[in-house]
Short mmCIF file of C-alpha atoms (C1' of nucleotides) in Angstrom, two decimals:
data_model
loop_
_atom_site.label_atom_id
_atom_site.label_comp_id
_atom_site.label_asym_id
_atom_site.label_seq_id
_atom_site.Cartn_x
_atom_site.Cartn_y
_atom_site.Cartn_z
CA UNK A 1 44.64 -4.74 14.04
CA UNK A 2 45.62 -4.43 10.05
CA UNK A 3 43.08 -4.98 7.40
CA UNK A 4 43.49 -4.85 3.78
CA UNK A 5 39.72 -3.99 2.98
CA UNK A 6 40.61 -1.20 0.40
CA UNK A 7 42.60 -3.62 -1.42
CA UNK A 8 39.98 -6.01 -1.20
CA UNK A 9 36.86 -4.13 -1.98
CA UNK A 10 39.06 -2.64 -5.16
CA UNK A 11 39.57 -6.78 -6.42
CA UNK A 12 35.56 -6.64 -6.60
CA UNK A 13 35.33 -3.01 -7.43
CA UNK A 14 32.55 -2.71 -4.42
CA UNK A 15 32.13 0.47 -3.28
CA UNK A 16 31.86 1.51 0.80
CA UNK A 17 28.39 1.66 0.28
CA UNK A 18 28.25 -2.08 -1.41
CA UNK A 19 29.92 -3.55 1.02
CA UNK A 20 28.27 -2.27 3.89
CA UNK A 21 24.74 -3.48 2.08
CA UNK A 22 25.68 -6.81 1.78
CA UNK A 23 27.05 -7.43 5.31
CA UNK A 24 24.24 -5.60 6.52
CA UNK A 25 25.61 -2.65 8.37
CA UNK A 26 26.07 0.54 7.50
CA UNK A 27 28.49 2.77 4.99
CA UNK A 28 30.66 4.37 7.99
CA UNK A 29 31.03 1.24 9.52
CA UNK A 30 32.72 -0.15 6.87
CA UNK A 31 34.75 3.68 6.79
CA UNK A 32 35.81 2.97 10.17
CA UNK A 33 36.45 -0.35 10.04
CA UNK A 34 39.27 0.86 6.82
CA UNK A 35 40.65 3.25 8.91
CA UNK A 36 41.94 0.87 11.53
CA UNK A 37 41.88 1.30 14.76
CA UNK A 38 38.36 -0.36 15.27
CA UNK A 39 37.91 -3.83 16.95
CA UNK A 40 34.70 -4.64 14.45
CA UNK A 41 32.92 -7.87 15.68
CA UNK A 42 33.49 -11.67 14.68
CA UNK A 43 30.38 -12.19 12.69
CA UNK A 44 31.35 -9.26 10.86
CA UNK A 45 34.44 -9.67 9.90
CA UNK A 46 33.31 -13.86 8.67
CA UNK A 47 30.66 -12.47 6.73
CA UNK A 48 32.98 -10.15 4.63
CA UNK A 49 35.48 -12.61 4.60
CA UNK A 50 33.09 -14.68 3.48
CA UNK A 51 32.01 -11.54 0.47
CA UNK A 52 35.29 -11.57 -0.70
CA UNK A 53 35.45 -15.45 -0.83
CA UNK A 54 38.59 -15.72 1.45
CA UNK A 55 39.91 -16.16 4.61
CA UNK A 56 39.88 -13.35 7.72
CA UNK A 57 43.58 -14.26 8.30
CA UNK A 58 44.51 -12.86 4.71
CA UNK A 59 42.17 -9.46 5.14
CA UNK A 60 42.38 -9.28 9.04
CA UNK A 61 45.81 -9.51 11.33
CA UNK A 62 46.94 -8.74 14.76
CA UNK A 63 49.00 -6.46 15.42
CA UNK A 64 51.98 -6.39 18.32
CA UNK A 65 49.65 -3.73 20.29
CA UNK A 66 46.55 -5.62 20.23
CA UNK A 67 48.66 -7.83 23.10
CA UNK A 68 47.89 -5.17 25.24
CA UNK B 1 27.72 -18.43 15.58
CA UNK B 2 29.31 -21.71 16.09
CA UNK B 3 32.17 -22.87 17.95
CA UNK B 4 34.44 -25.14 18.94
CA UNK B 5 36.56 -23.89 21.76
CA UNK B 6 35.23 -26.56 24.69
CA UNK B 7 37.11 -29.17 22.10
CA UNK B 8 39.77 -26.85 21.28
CA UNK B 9 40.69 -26.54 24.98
CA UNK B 10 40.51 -30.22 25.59
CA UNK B 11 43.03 -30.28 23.20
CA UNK B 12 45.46 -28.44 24.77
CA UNK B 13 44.15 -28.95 28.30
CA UNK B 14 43.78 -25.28 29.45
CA UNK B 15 40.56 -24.66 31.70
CA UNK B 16 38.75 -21.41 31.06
CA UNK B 17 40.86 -19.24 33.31
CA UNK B 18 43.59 -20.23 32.00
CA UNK B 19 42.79 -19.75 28.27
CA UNK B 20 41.41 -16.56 29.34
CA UNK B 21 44.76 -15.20 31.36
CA UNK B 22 46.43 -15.70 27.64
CA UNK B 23 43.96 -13.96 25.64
CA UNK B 24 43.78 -11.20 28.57
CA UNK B 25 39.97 -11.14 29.31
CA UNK B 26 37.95 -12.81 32.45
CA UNK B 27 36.90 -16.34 32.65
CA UNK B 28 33.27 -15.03 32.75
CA UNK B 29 33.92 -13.81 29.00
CA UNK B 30 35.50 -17.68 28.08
CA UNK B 31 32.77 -19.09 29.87
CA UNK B 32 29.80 -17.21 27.80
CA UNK B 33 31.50 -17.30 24.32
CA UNK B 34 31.55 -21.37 24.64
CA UNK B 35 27.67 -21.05 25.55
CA UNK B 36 27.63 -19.26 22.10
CA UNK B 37 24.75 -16.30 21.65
CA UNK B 38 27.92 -14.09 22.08
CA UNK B 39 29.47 -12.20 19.57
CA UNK B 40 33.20 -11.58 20.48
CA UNK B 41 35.19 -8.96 19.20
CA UNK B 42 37.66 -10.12 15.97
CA UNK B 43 40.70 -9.12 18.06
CA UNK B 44 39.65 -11.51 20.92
CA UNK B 45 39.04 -14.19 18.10
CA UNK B 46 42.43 -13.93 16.39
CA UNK B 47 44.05 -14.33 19.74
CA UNK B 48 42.10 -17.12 20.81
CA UNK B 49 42.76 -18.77 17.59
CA UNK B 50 46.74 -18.07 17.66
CA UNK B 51 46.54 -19.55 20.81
CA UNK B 52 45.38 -22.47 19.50
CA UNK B 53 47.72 -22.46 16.76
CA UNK B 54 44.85 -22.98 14.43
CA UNK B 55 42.53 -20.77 11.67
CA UNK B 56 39.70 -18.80 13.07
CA UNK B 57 37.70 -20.46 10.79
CA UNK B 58 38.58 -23.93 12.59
CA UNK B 59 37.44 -22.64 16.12
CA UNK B 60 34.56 -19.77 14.75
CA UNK B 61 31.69 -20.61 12.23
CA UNK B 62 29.17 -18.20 10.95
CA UNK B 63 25.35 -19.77 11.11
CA UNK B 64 22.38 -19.29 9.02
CA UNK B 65 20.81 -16.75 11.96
CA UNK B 66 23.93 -14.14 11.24
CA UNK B 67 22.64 -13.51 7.92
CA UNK B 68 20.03 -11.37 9.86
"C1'" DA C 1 32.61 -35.65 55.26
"C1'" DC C 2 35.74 -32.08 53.74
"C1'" DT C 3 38.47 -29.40 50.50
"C1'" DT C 4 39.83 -27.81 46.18
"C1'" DA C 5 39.53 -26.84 41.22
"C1'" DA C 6 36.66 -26.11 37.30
"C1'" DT C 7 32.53 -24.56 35.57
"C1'" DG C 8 27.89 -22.24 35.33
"C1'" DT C 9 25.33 -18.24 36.09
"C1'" DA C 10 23.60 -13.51 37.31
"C1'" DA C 11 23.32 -8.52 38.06
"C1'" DA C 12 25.33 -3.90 37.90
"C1'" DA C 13 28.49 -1.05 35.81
"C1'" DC C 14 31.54 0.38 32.16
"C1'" DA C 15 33.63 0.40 27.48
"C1'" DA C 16 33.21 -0.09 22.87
"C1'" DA C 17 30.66 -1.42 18.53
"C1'" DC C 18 27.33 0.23 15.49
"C1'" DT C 19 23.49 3.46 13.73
"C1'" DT C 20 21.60 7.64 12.26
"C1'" DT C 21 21.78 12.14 10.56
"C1'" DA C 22 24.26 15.37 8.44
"C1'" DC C 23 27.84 18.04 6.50
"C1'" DT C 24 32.24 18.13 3.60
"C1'" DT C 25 35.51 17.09 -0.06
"C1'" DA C 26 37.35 15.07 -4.27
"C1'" DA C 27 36.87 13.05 -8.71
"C1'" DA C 28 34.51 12.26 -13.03
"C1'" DG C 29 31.02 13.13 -16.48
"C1'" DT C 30 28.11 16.26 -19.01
"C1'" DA D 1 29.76 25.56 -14.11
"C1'" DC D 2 26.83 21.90 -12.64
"C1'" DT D 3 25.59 17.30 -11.06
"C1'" DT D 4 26.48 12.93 -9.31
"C1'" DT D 5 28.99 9.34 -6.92
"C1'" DA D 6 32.33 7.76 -3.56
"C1'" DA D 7 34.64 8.70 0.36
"C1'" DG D 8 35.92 11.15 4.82
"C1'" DT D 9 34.40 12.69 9.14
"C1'" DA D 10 31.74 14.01 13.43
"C1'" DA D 11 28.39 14.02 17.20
"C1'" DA D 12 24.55 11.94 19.71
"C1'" DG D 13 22.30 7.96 20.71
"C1'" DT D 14 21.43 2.86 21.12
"C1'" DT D 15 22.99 -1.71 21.57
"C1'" DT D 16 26.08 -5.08 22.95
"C1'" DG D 17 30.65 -6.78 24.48
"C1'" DT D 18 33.42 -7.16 28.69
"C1'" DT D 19 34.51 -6.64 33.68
"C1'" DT D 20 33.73 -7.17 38.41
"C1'" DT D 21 31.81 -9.30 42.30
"C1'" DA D 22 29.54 -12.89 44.04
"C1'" DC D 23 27.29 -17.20 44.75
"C1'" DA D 24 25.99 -22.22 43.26
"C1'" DT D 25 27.18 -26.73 41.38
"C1'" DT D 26 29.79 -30.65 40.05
"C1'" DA D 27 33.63 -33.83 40.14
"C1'" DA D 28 37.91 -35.52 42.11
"C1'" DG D 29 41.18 -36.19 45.74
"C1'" DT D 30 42.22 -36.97 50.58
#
DNA sequence: ACTTAATGTAAAACAAACTTTACTTAAAGT
DNA sequence: ACTTTAAGTAAAGTTTGTTTTACATTAAGT
């Protein structure tokens, strides 16, 4: 799975750190989650979604591999 | 978290096995995300909801009682 | 009554998400 | 040079998603 958190998090100029806060987990989950290759959880990914007042389609998308 | 799959699979008429062949998990996993209290992976989400030709949001709906 | 298909549920085991602690590096400010 | 802030990373541990096997229930068809 993609994700285009860095580019996100740099629209609000949140750190790591301020992300992680507001979702409520913590700063290296939000590191792994940038790095890729980490299947983070539903509620998760709606609530920063939800941060960054737009839809998981435009910050998270599948990838060919992630059909197994 | 909310959802809506039981409708969403009316719609389309797939049982639980059979949505869950396509999304590559067991029906026992189908089965307990529709009872809800289940917090599926985003990958598993995204499939479900490209299955169903629809936005995650449309199928997947955050609830006061994710906010911790 | 019998069979079949779909669903509900449960327990044990395994895989993966997420936390905590801690150390490192790079950049920027003073 | 020194300090501070943001980011990268890693290992051990806890929690939770997911599978597997198995059995029960309900509805529909014959």
């Amino acid at each position: 799975m993609k994700n285009s958190l860095k580019v996100e998090r740099a629209k609000k100029d949140f750190t790591q750190a301020d992300l992680a806060e507001r979702v409520g987990v913590s700063r290296q989950t939000i590191n792994a989650i940038e790095k890729g290759s980490y299947n983070l959880s539903t509620i998760l990914a709606l609530k920063i979604a939800k941060i960054f007042e737009t839809e998981l389609e435009n910050i998270f998308q599948l990838e060919e591999t992630d059909w197994k």
